[in-house]
Short mmCIF file of C-alpha atoms in Angstrom, two decimals:
data_model
loop_
_atom_site.label_atom_id
_atom_site.label_comp_id
_atom_site.label_asym_id
_atom_site.label_seq_id
_atom_site.Cartn_x
_atom_site.Cartn_y
_atom_site.Cartn_z
CA UNK A 1 -8.04 -11.36 -9.67
CA UNK A 2 -11.40 -11.64 -7.92
CA UNK A 3 -11.16 -15.41 -8.10
CA UNK A 4 -7.74 -15.26 -6.49
CA UNK A 5 -8.99 -13.09 -3.65
CA UNK A 6 -11.91 -15.43 -3.14
CA UNK A 7 -9.72 -18.55 -3.04
CA UNK A 8 -7.37 -16.84 -0.62
CA UNK A 9 -10.35 -16.01 1.56
CA UNK A 10 -11.61 -19.56 1.49
CA UNK A 11 -8.25 -20.91 2.46
CA UNK A 12 -8.12 -18.79 5.57
CA UNK A 13 -11.73 -18.94 6.74
CA UNK A 14 -10.98 -21.72 9.21
CA UNK A 15 -8.14 -19.72 10.71
CA UNK A 16 -10.37 -16.68 10.93
CA UNK A 17 -13.18 -18.63 12.60
CA UNK A 18 -10.68 -20.03 15.09
CA UNK A 19 -9.43 -16.55 15.92
CA UNK A 20 -12.93 -15.22 16.40
CA UNK A 21 -13.88 -18.13 18.64
CA UNK A 22 -10.65 -17.63 20.58
CA UNK A 23 -11.68 -14.03 21.23
CA UNK A 24 -15.04 -15.21 22.51
CA UNK A 25 -13.55 -17.82 24.81
CA UNK A 26 -11.01 -15.43 26.24
CA UNK A 27 -13.49 -12.60 26.63
CA UNK A 28 -15.97 -14.53 28.70
CA UNK A 29 -13.56 -16.68 30.63
CA UNK A 30 -14.29 -16.50 34.37
CA UNK A 31 -17.29 -14.26 34.05
CA UNK A 32 -20.40 -15.65 35.69
CA UNK A 33 -22.89 -14.26 33.21
CA UNK A 34 -20.61 -14.91 30.25
CA UNK A 35 -22.19 -14.23 26.92
CA UNK A 36 -25.28 -12.77 28.59
CA UNK A 37 -23.20 -9.65 29.07
CA UNK A 38 -23.36 -9.00 25.35
CA UNK A 39 -27.12 -8.71 25.78
CA UNK A 40 -27.21 -6.97 29.14
CA UNK A 41 -24.52 -4.39 28.57
CA UNK A 42 -26.29 -2.35 25.89
CA UNK A 43 -29.55 -2.53 27.83
CA UNK A 44 -27.95 -1.21 30.99
CA UNK A 45 -26.00 1.43 29.10
CA UNK A 46 -29.18 2.60 27.43
CA UNK A 47 -30.98 2.71 30.77
CA UNK A 48 -28.29 4.90 32.29
CA UNK A 49 -28.35 7.31 29.37
CA UNK A 50 -32.14 7.37 29.28
CA UNK A 51 -32.15 8.21 32.97
CA UNK A 52 -29.57 10.95 32.61
CA UNK A 53 -31.04 12.64 29.57
CA UNK A 54 -34.77 12.24 30.02
CA UNK A 55 -34.90 12.65 33.81
CA UNK A 56 -31.93 14.86 34.72
CA UNK A 57 -31.70 17.03 31.61
CA UNK A 58 -35.40 16.78 30.76
CA UNK A 59 -34.82 15.95 27.11
CA UNK A 60 -38.11 15.73 25.24
CA UNK A 61 -38.78 14.56 21.74
CA UNK A 62 -42.42 14.85 20.87
CA UNK A 63 -44.03 11.80 19.35
CA UNK A 64 -40.84 9.80 19.38
CA UNK A 65 -40.06 6.74 21.42
CA UNK A 66 -36.94 8.03 23.16
CA UNK A 67 -35.69 4.61 24.32
CA UNK A 68 -35.76 3.28 20.77
CA UNK A 69 -34.23 6.52 19.50
CA UNK A 70 -31.39 6.24 21.99
CA UNK A 71 -30.73 2.58 21.49
CA UNK A 72 -30.79 2.66 17.68
CA UNK A 73 -27.94 5.17 17.79
CA UNK A 74 -26.03 3.61 20.64
CA UNK A 75 -25.76 0.13 19.18
CA UNK A 76 -24.37 1.45 15.92
CA UNK A 77 -21.86 3.74 17.57
CA UNK A 78 -20.74 1.04 20.01
CA UNK A 79 -20.40 -1.44 17.17
CA UNK A 80 -18.22 0.92 15.17
CA UNK A 81 -16.18 1.96 18.18
CA UNK A 82 -15.48 -1.61 19.29
CA UNK A 83 -14.69 -2.84 15.79
CA UNK A 84 -12.40 0.00 14.80
CA UNK A 85 -10.64 0.11 18.15
CA UNK A 86 -9.90 -3.59 18.38
CA UNK A 87 -8.91 -3.74 14.71
CA UNK A 88 -6.49 -0.89 15.35
CA UNK A 89 -4.62 -2.74 18.12
CA UNK A 90 -4.80 -6.14 16.40
CA UNK A 91 -1.59 -5.86 14.38
CA UNK A 92 0.59 -4.70 17.22
CA UNK A 93 -0.70 -7.31 19.65
CA UNK A 94 -0.10 -10.03 17.07
CA UNK A 95 3.46 -9.03 16.22
CA UNK A 96 4.94 -12.08 17.98
CA UNK A 97 2.85 -14.35 15.77
CA UNK A 98 3.59 -12.39 12.62
CA UNK A 99 7.31 -12.82 13.17
CA UNK A 100 7.05 -16.58 13.39
CA UNK A 101 4.80 -17.68 10.63
CA UNK A 102 3.41 -16.40 7.37
CA UNK A 103 -0.24 -15.53 7.16
CA UNK A 104 -2.03 -12.73 5.37
CA UNK A 105 -1.88 -9.67 7.61
CA UNK A 106 -5.45 -8.56 6.89
CA UNK A 107 -6.67 -11.51 8.92
CA UNK A 108 -5.92 -9.74 12.19
CA UNK A 109 -8.02 -6.57 11.80
CA UNK A 110 -10.68 -8.42 9.84
CA UNK A 111 -11.18 -11.11 12.49
CA UNK A 112 -11.58 -8.37 15.11
CA UNK A 113 -14.25 -6.69 13.01
CA UNK A 114 -16.07 -10.00 12.62
CA UNK A 115 -15.89 -10.58 16.36
CA UNK A 116 -17.40 -7.13 16.96
CA UNK A 117 -20.09 -7.93 14.39
CA UNK A 118 -21.18 -11.07 16.21
CA UNK A 119 -21.32 -9.08 19.42
CA UNK A 120 -23.38 -6.47 17.63
CA UNK A 121 -25.81 -9.05 16.27
CA UNK A 122 -26.39 -10.19 19.84
CA UNK A 123 -27.26 -6.64 20.89
CA UNK A 124 -30.03 -6.69 18.29
CA UNK A 125 -31.96 -9.05 20.58
CA UNK A 126 -32.39 -6.57 23.46
CA UNK A 127 -32.95 -3.85 20.85
CA UNK A 128 -35.84 -5.81 19.38
CA UNK A 129 -37.33 -6.23 22.85
CA UNK A 130 -37.14 -2.48 23.42
CA UNK A 131 -38.82 -1.87 20.06
CA UNK A 132 -41.62 -4.29 20.87
CA UNK A 133 -42.30 -3.42 24.46
CA UNK A 134 -41.53 0.26 25.04
CA UNK A 135 -43.42 3.48 24.52
CA UNK A 136 -47.04 4.45 25.11
CA UNK A 137 -49.77 4.21 22.50
CA UNK A 138 -48.59 7.34 20.66
CA UNK A 139 -44.97 6.38 20.43
CA UNK A 140 -45.16 2.63 20.20
CA UNK A 141 -43.13 1.27 17.28
CA UNK A 142 -44.44 -1.33 14.91
CA UNK A 143 -42.47 -3.73 12.79
CA UNK A 144 -42.97 -2.70 9.16
CA UNK A 145 -42.02 -4.05 5.76
CA UNK A 146 -39.04 -1.72 5.41
CA UNK A 147 -37.22 -3.72 8.07
CA UNK A 148 -35.83 -5.87 5.27
CA UNK A 149 -33.62 -2.90 4.35
CA UNK A 150 -32.09 -2.59 7.83
CA UNK A 151 -29.29 -5.09 7.12
CA UNK A 152 -28.06 -2.69 4.44
CA UNK A 153 -27.28 0.00 7.02
CA UNK A 154 -25.61 -2.50 9.32
CA UNK A 155 -23.58 -3.89 6.44
CA UNK A 156 -22.42 -0.34 5.74
CA UNK A 157 -21.26 0.04 9.35
CA UNK A 158 -19.36 -3.24 8.98
CA UNK A 159 -17.60 -2.19 5.77
CA UNK A 160 -16.89 1.27 7.12
CA UNK A 161 -15.37 -0.23 10.29
CA UNK A 162 -13.13 -2.53 8.26
CA UNK A 163 -11.91 0.41 6.19
CA UNK A 164 -11.20 2.55 9.26
CA UNK A 165 -9.68 -0.46 11.05
CA UNK A 166 -7.30 -1.10 8.13
CA UNK A 167 -6.15 2.52 8.10
CA UNK A 168 -5.73 2.78 11.86
CA UNK A 169 -3.93 -0.54 12.24
CA UNK A 170 -1.51 0.45 9.47
CA UNK A 171 -0.77 3.73 11.22
CA UNK A 172 -0.37 1.96 14.57
CA UNK A 173 2.55 -0.07 13.23
CA UNK A 174 4.55 3.07 12.52
CA UNK A 175 3.19 5.36 15.19
CA UNK A 176 1.94 3.95 18.49
CA UNK A 177 0.66 7.38 19.51
CA UNK A 178 -2.38 6.65 17.41
CA UNK A 179 -3.82 4.56 20.27
CA UNK A 180 -4.16 7.69 22.39
CA UNK A 181 -5.04 10.01 19.56
CA UNK A 182 -7.84 7.75 18.39
CA UNK A 183 -9.16 7.51 21.95
CA UNK A 184 -9.66 11.27 21.90
CA UNK A 185 -11.08 11.19 18.38
CA UNK A 186 -13.60 8.55 19.42
CA UNK A 187 -14.75 10.66 22.36
CA UNK A 188 -15.26 13.63 20.04
CA UNK A 189 -16.92 11.42 17.47
CA UNK A 190 -19.36 10.17 20.08
CA UNK A 191 -20.56 13.72 20.82
CA UNK A 192 -20.75 14.56 17.15
CA UNK A 193 -22.95 11.55 16.49
CA UNK A 194 -26.58 12.19 17.35
CA UNK A 195 -27.20 9.25 19.63
CA UNK A 196 -29.06 10.99 22.46
CA UNK A 197 -30.06 14.25 20.72
CA UNK A 198 -31.52 15.26 17.40
CA UNK A 199 -29.56 17.47 15.03
CA UNK A 200 -32.60 19.70 14.46
CA UNK A 201 -31.71 21.20 17.85
CA UNK A 202 -28.57 22.66 16.27
CA UNK A 203 -27.95 25.62 13.98
CA UNK A 204 -28.31 24.90 10.24
CA UNK A 205 -24.59 25.49 9.65
CA UNK A 206 -23.66 22.95 12.27
CA UNK A 207 -26.20 20.51 10.85
CA UNK A 208 -24.38 20.53 7.53
CA UNK A 209 -21.23 19.40 9.29
CA UNK A 210 -23.01 16.22 10.35
CA UNK A 211 -23.35 15.18 6.75
CA UNK A 212 -19.64 14.46 6.79
CA UNK A 213 -20.10 11.94 9.58
CA UNK A 214 -20.87 8.56 8.00
CA UNK A 215 -22.21 7.22 11.28
CA UNK A 216 -24.90 9.92 11.19
CA UNK A 217 -26.13 8.54 7.87
CA UNK A 218 -26.17 4.93 9.03
CA UNK A 219 -28.06 5.81 12.20
CA UNK A 220 -30.52 8.05 10.38
CA UNK A 221 -31.16 5.32 7.83
CA UNK A 222 -32.20 2.85 10.53
CA UNK A 223 -34.22 5.49 12.44
CA UNK A 224 -36.18 6.42 9.35
CA UNK A 225 -37.35 2.83 9.14
CA UNK A 226 -37.75 1.96 12.81
CA UNK A 227 -39.15 5.20 14.24
CA UNK A 228 -40.92 6.79 11.31
CA UNK A 229 -42.00 3.69 9.34
CA UNK A 230 -40.67 5.21 6.15
CA UNK A 231 -38.48 4.16 3.29
CA UNK A 232 -35.14 6.01 3.45
CA UNK A 233 -34.79 8.32 0.46
CA UNK A 234 -32.34 7.85 -2.38
CA UNK A 235 -29.75 10.30 -1.04
CA UNK A 236 -29.72 8.40 2.24
CA UNK A 237 -28.99 5.15 0.40
CA UNK A 238 -26.22 6.79 -1.58
CA UNK A 239 -24.59 8.45 1.42
CA UNK A 240 -24.57 5.16 3.33
CA UNK A 241 -23.30 2.95 0.53
CA UNK A 242 -20.89 5.57 -0.80
CA UNK A 243 -19.12 6.38 2.46
CA UNK A 244 -18.82 2.70 3.36
CA UNK A 245 -17.42 1.58 0.00
CA UNK A 246 -15.04 4.51 -0.38
CA UNK A 247 -13.64 4.11 3.13
CA UNK A 248 -13.24 0.39 2.60
CA UNK A 249 -11.37 0.91 -0.67
CA UNK A 250 -9.06 3.54 0.83
CA UNK A 251 -8.42 1.22 3.79
CA UNK A 252 -7.56 -1.72 1.53
CA UNK A 253 -5.20 0.37 -0.58
CA UNK A 254 -3.36 1.83 2.41
CA UNK A 255 -3.07 -1.59 4.01
CA UNK A 256 -1.88 -3.31 0.87
CA UNK A 257 0.73 -0.67 0.14
CA UNK A 258 2.29 -0.92 3.57
CA UNK A 259 1.76 -4.51 4.65
CA UNK A 260 5.17 -5.82 3.59
CA UNK A 261 6.83 -3.25 5.83
CA UNK A 262 4.97 -4.28 9.00
CA UNK A 263 7.42 -7.05 9.81
CA UNK A 264 10.37 -4.66 10.15
CA UNK A 265 8.60 -2.78 12.89
CA UNK A 266 7.48 -5.90 14.72
CA UNK B 6 12.04 -27.55 -5.09
CA UNK B 7 13.50 -24.45 -3.45
CA UNK B 8 15.32 -21.92 -5.58
CA UNK B 9 16.92 -18.90 -3.98
CA UNK B 10 18.14 -16.26 -6.45
CA UNK B 11 20.52 -13.49 -5.37
CA UNK B 12 18.61 -12.81 -2.19
CA UNK B 13 19.68 -9.84 -0.09
CA UNK B 14 18.03 -8.59 3.04
CA UNK B 15 18.52 -5.11 4.41
CA UNK B 16 17.46 -3.98 7.86
CA UNK B 17 17.06 -0.35 8.72
CA UNK B 18 18.51 0.11 12.18
CA UNK B 19 17.02 3.59 12.45
CA UNK B 20 13.48 2.27 12.79
CA UNK B 21 13.53 1.76 16.54
CA UNK B 22 14.74 5.27 17.21
CA UNK B 23 12.29 7.18 15.09
CA UNK B 24 9.22 5.55 16.45
CA UNK B 25 8.05 8.17 18.93
CA UNK B 26 6.38 11.50 18.40
CA UNK B 27 9.19 13.25 20.22
CA UNK B 28 11.78 11.78 17.88
CA UNK B 29 9.80 12.65 14.79
CA UNK B 30 9.52 16.20 16.11
CA UNK B 31 13.22 16.45 16.92
CA UNK B 32 14.12 15.07 13.52
CA UNK B 33 12.00 17.77 11.93
CA UNK B 34 13.66 20.54 13.92
CA UNK B 35 17.25 19.46 13.63
CA UNK B 36 18.03 19.83 9.98
CA UNK B 37 20.51 17.04 10.22
CA UNK B 38 20.26 14.47 7.52
CA UNK B 39 19.02 11.19 8.78
CA UNK B 40 22.13 9.09 9.06
CA UNK B 41 21.66 5.99 7.06
CA UNK B 42 22.06 3.08 9.37
CA UNK B 43 21.70 -0.16 7.49
CA UNK B 44 22.56 -3.70 8.19
CA UNK B 45 22.67 -6.35 5.53
CA UNK B 46 21.54 -9.58 7.16
CA UNK B 47 21.82 -11.47 3.86
CA UNK B 48 24.01 -10.57 0.93
CA UNK B 49 23.47 -12.09 -2.49
CA UNK B 50 22.53 -15.60 -1.47
CA UNK B 51 21.83 -18.12 -4.21
CA UNK B 52 21.28 -21.85 -4.03
CA UNK B 53 19.02 -24.60 -5.20
CA UNK B 54 17.59 -27.47 -3.20
CA UNK B 55 16.20 -30.52 -4.96
CA UNK B 56 13.17 -32.49 -3.87
CA UNK B 57 13.89 -34.86 -1.00
CA UNK B 58 17.21 -33.29 -0.07
CA UNK B 59 18.03 -32.64 3.57
CA UNK B 60 20.06 -29.48 3.83
CA UNK B 61 21.73 -28.20 6.96
CA UNK B 62 22.43 -24.56 7.67
CA UNK B 63 25.38 -23.76 9.91
CA UNK B 64 27.09 -20.58 10.99
CA UNK B 65 27.79 -18.58 14.13
CA UNK B 66 25.15 -16.52 15.92
CA UNK B 67 23.96 -13.64 13.78
CA UNK B 68 25.17 -15.21 10.54
CA UNK B 69 21.72 -14.86 8.99
CA UNK B 70 20.42 -18.42 9.30
CA UNK B 71 17.09 -17.54 10.85
CA UNK B 72 16.60 -14.58 8.53
CA UNK B 73 17.16 -16.89 5.57
CA UNK B 74 14.58 -19.34 6.91
CA UNK B 75 12.15 -16.48 7.44
CA UNK B 76 12.50 -15.28 3.86
CA UNK B 77 11.98 -18.81 2.55
CA UNK B 78 8.92 -19.42 4.72
CA UNK B 79 7.45 -16.11 3.54
CA UNK B 80 7.46 -14.26 6.85
CA UNK B 81 9.75 -11.62 5.35
CA UNK B 82 10.07 -10.42 1.82
CA UNK B 83 13.69 -10.13 0.66
CA UNK B 84 14.91 -6.65 -0.18
CA UNK B 85 16.43 -7.93 -3.41
CA UNK B 86 16.28 -11.18 -5.31
CA UNK B 87 13.62 -13.82 -5.46
CA UNK B 88 12.66 -17.09 -3.86
CA UNK B 89 10.68 -19.89 -5.42
CA UNK B 90 9.25 -22.73 -3.41
CA UNK B 91 7.19 -25.48 -4.99
CA UNK B 92 5.04 -27.24 -2.45
CA UNK B 93 3.50 -26.82 0.95
CA UNK B 94 5.90 -25.50 3.55
CA UNK B 95 5.62 -26.45 7.18
CA UNK B 96 7.67 -23.85 9.00
CA UNK B 97 8.77 -25.12 12.37
CA UNK B 98 10.81 -22.05 13.04
CA UNK B 99 9.31 -21.51 16.41
CA UNK B 100 6.96 -23.98 17.95
CA UNK B 101 3.66 -23.01 19.43
CA UNK B 102 3.17 -19.90 17.31
CA UNK B 103 -0.28 -18.65 18.08
CA UNK B 104 -0.81 -20.54 21.32
CA UNK B 105 -3.18 -18.67 23.56
CA UNK B 106 -2.11 -19.39 27.11
CA UNK B 107 -5.59 -18.78 28.48
CA UNK B 108 -7.06 -21.56 26.36
CA UNK B 109 -6.92 -25.27 27.09
CA UNK B 110 -4.72 -27.74 25.26
CA UNK B 111 -7.73 -28.98 23.32
CA UNK B 112 -8.66 -25.47 22.15
CA UNK B 113 -5.05 -24.69 21.33
CA UNK B 114 -4.72 -27.74 19.10
CA UNK B 115 -7.40 -26.25 16.88
CA UNK B 116 -6.13 -22.69 17.09
CA UNK B 117 -2.49 -23.58 16.45
CA UNK B 118 -3.50 -26.04 13.76
CA UNK B 119 -5.41 -23.27 12.00
CA UNK B 120 -2.42 -20.97 12.30
CA UNK B 121 -0.29 -23.64 10.66
CA UNK B 122 -2.78 -23.79 7.83
CA UNK B 123 -4.51 -27.12 8.54
CA UNK B 124 -8.14 -27.57 7.62
CA UNK B 125 -10.87 -28.30 10.11
CA UNK B 126 -11.53 -31.75 8.71
CA UNK B 127 -7.86 -32.66 8.86
CA UNK B 128 -7.60 -31.58 12.49
CA UNK B 129 -10.66 -33.54 13.51
CA UNK B 130 -9.24 -36.65 11.87
CA UNK B 131 -5.82 -36.28 13.39
CA UNK B 132 -6.86 -35.02 16.81
CA UNK B 133 -6.36 -38.32 18.64
CA UNK B 134 -3.06 -38.89 16.96
CA UNK B 135 -1.80 -35.48 18.08
CA UNK B 136 -2.94 -36.08 21.63
CA UNK B 137 -1.35 -39.50 21.75
CA UNK B 138 1.98 -38.31 20.41
CA UNK B 139 2.10 -35.43 22.85
CA UNK B 140 1.53 -37.75 25.85
CA UNK B 141 -0.80 -35.15 27.34
CA UNK B 142 -4.08 -37.03 27.32
CA UNK B 143 -4.77 -36.26 30.99
CA UNK B 144 -4.20 -32.53 30.58
CA UNK B 145 -6.40 -31.84 27.57
CA UNK B 146 -8.74 -29.50 29.41
CA UNK B 147 -6.09 -27.63 31.36
CA UNK B 148 -5.21 -24.10 30.23
CA UNK B 149 -1.80 -24.07 28.61
CA UNK B 150 -0.60 -21.36 31.01
CA UNK B 151 -0.50 -24.05 33.70
CA UNK B 152 1.73 -26.31 31.60
CA UNK B 153 5.43 -26.70 32.19
CA UNK B 154 7.60 -25.43 29.36
CA UNK B 155 8.43 -29.01 28.40
CA UNK B 156 4.76 -29.92 28.17
CA UNK B 157 4.00 -26.87 26.03
CA UNK B 158 6.84 -27.78 23.70
CA UNK B 159 5.64 -31.37 23.41
CA UNK B 160 2.16 -30.23 22.50
CA UNK B 161 3.51 -27.76 19.95
CA UNK B 162 5.82 -30.33 18.37
CA UNK B 163 3.01 -32.85 18.08
CA UNK B 164 0.74 -30.38 16.32
CA UNK B 165 3.46 -29.16 13.97
CA UNK B 166 4.60 -32.60 12.86
CA UNK B 167 1.22 -34.18 12.24
CA UNK B 168 1.30 -33.18 8.57
CA UNK B 169 3.52 -34.68 5.92
CA UNK B 170 4.69 -31.43 4.42
CA UNK B 171 6.59 -31.22 1.17
CA UNK B 172 9.06 -28.77 2.64
CA UNK B 173 9.98 -28.81 6.29
CA UNK B 174 11.84 -25.89 7.82
CA UNK B 175 13.31 -26.74 11.18
CA UNK B 176 15.08 -24.32 13.47
CA UNK B 177 16.69 -26.12 16.37
CA UNK B 178 13.66 -27.88 17.75
CA UNK B 179 14.86 -31.39 18.30
CA UNK B 180 15.92 -30.54 21.83
CA UNK B 181 12.33 -30.52 23.02
CA UNK B 182 11.04 -32.25 26.15
CA UNK B 183 12.62 -35.06 28.13
CA UNK B 184 15.02 -37.69 26.80
CA UNK B 185 12.25 -40.06 25.88
CA UNK B 186 10.39 -37.41 23.92
CA UNK B 187 13.59 -36.21 22.23
CA UNK B 188 14.19 -39.70 20.92
CA UNK B 189 10.60 -39.89 19.75
CA UNK B 190 10.75 -36.55 17.98
CA UNK B 191 14.00 -37.45 16.26
CA UNK B 192 12.46 -40.64 14.96
CA UNK B 193 9.51 -38.66 13.71
CA UNK B 194 11.87 -36.38 11.78
CA UNK B 195 13.72 -39.35 10.29
CA UNK B 196 10.41 -40.84 9.28
CA UNK B 197 9.47 -37.63 7.44
CA UNK B 198 12.85 -37.51 5.73
CA UNK B 199 12.45 -41.10 4.55
CA UNK B 200 9.03 -40.18 3.20
CA UNK B 201 10.70 -37.78 0.76
CA UNK B 202 10.21 -34.48 2.53
CA UNK B 203 12.64 -31.73 1.62
CA UNK B 204 14.19 -30.43 4.81
CA UNK B 205 16.01 -27.24 5.70
CA UNK B 206 17.58 -27.74 9.07
CA UNK B 207 19.30 -25.22 11.31
CA UNK B 208 21.27 -26.43 14.27
CA UNK B 209 24.34 -25.71 16.31
CA UNK B 210 24.77 -29.38 17.01
CA UNK B 211 27.15 -30.62 14.34
CA UNK B 212 26.50 -34.21 15.35
CA UNK B 213 22.83 -33.99 14.47
CA UNK B 214 23.65 -32.12 11.24
CA UNK B 215 26.11 -34.80 10.18
CA UNK B 216 23.62 -37.47 11.08
CA UNK B 217 20.70 -36.03 9.13
CA UNK B 218 21.89 -33.88 6.26
CA UNK B 219 22.93 -34.70 2.69
CA UNK B 220 24.32 -31.25 2.12
CA UNK B 221 25.38 -28.27 4.19
CA UNK B 222 25.31 -24.53 3.62
CA UNK B 223 27.73 -22.53 5.75
CA UNK B 224 26.69 -18.93 6.31
CA UNK B 225 28.80 -16.18 7.81
CA UNK B 226 27.96 -12.44 7.95
CA UNK B 227 25.03 -12.98 5.65
CA UNK B 228 27.07 -14.63 2.92
CA UNK B 229 27.60 -18.20 1.88
CA UNK B 230 31.10 -19.31 2.83
CA UNK B 231 30.81 -22.74 1.36
CA UNK B 232 28.24 -25.30 0.47
CA UNK B 233 28.44 -28.94 -0.38
CA UNK B 234 29.54 -32.14 1.31
CA UNK B 235 28.37 -32.40 4.92
CA UNK B 236 31.43 -33.99 6.55
CA UNK B 237 33.98 -31.78 4.84
CA UNK B 238 32.24 -28.48 5.57
CA UNK B 239 31.34 -29.40 9.12
CA UNK B 240 34.99 -30.12 9.78
CA UNK B 241 36.17 -26.84 8.26
CA UNK B 242 33.50 -24.97 10.19
CA UNK B 243 34.50 -26.66 13.43
CA UNK B 244 38.19 -25.86 12.92
CA UNK B 245 37.42 -22.23 12.08
CA UNK B 246 35.24 -21.82 15.15
CA UNK B 247 37.67 -23.40 17.51
CA UNK B 248 40.85 -21.46 16.77
#
C-alpha cells in the first residue's frame, strides 16, 4: 500500500514540478521586480502593520521585539491562507484539463500547496533579516540551538494546509459558494489568530477558545523558540503534530471518497 | 490488449440544476421528490481488442463514442462494468491538454509533455525532434497565445505523437494544420500502426476509417449496433445515415 502510494508519487513528480514552475512563470510574468516581490511583500506588509499597531494604536509588549513578534505570526498565517485558498480553487480551474486526460486529482491542490511553500520559504529570508537586525539591546533576538526544531512547526503548517485544501477543493466541486464563504472565514480566522496581539490581553474564557485554532499552536511554537529562546513544551509539540496529522488524514479521506465524482461536475 | 466488459455509463442530468445555494434551499422547502433525470450514455458495451489491431468507432453525434474513449483512457470511471487495458495509453482525445497560453512554446512542450506522462529525460532527448516535426523552430520563445490555431494544433500534435505508445486513442485529430502538415501527420499515424501500436480511432470521415482500420465498431444511442468487417459496416452505416 505505502509502496504503491510512493511509486505513484514518483511517477508524477515531474508533472508536479512542471505545474509548480508554471505557476511561478505565470505569476511573475511582466512584473519588473519579479520574484523579488516574494521577499518584499511580507516586509512591506509587516511595516504597514507595525506602523498601524505600534504608532497609531500604541500597542506595547514589554521586553518583546514587536517586529519579530508580528512577522513570525504573519508569515505563517499568509502561508496557510495562500496555500489553502489556491488549493481550494485548483480543481475548478483545472476542470478543462481533467476532462481531457487522466491524472490523479490530488495533484492539483497539492501542487498549489507546494507552490505556496516555496513562496513561504522565500519569505524566511526577510524574516531572518528582521530577526538579526531589529530591536534594541533588551529585545534583540539571538539565534539559538532550538532553531533546528523550527522546521517542525512549518511542516505542520504545510500538512495542515494540504488537509484543509483537500477538504475545501472537494466542497468547491459541489458547491461554488464555498469560495465566498471561505473568504469570510479567512477574514475571521485572521482576527482570531494572534498575529499582532497577544492572547494574554483577552479574558481566560476567550483564551481557551484559541486552543482550537491550530494556527495559534504553530505560531506559538515558533515564537517560543525565536522570541523566548526556549524549547516548546511537550503539549505544544503534541498540539502541533496532532492537529496537522488529523486534518491531513480527514482531508485525504474526504478527497478519496469523492474524487471519482468530480468529473461529472466538471 | 483492451477488454471492455458490460460497461454502462450513467449521467445525472440533475447535477447542473442543483448546484446553487438557492436551488438547494428550494429543494429543501418544496417537499417534492427529486425527479430522477438520468441519461445512459453507454449501455452494456462489451468488446475485445487484440494487440496491434486498428479499430474504428463510428456513429452519429451523441452516440457515445467520446464517452467510450474517456472511460477507456481512464478520465471517467464507468458506472457499471469493467475495463482492462494492458500497456501505456496515449490518449489523443483532445490535443494540447494543459497548454498554458501565457507560456512560450518551449515551456509548453515541457508542461504538456509532463501532462501526457513523459519523463524529463525523455523530453530532453526528444525536444529537437518535437520542434522539427512541428515546423515551429522560429517561434519557440513566443507565448502560445500569439499562435494561430493551426500552429497551436501542430505543436500539440507533435508533442502527443513523439512517443511510441502501446495503445493510441485518437479522436478526430488528423485534420490538423495545413495540407502539408495533414499529410505528414497521417504518415506519422501509419508509421505508428505499422510499428504494432493498438489504435482506437474515432472519425466521421468514412474514407479515413476504411483506409486505416481492420475492424469497426458502430455505436448508436450508447449501444453497439454492429461490429466487425470495416467495409461492410461502413456501407451499412452510410446507407442508414443517408436515408
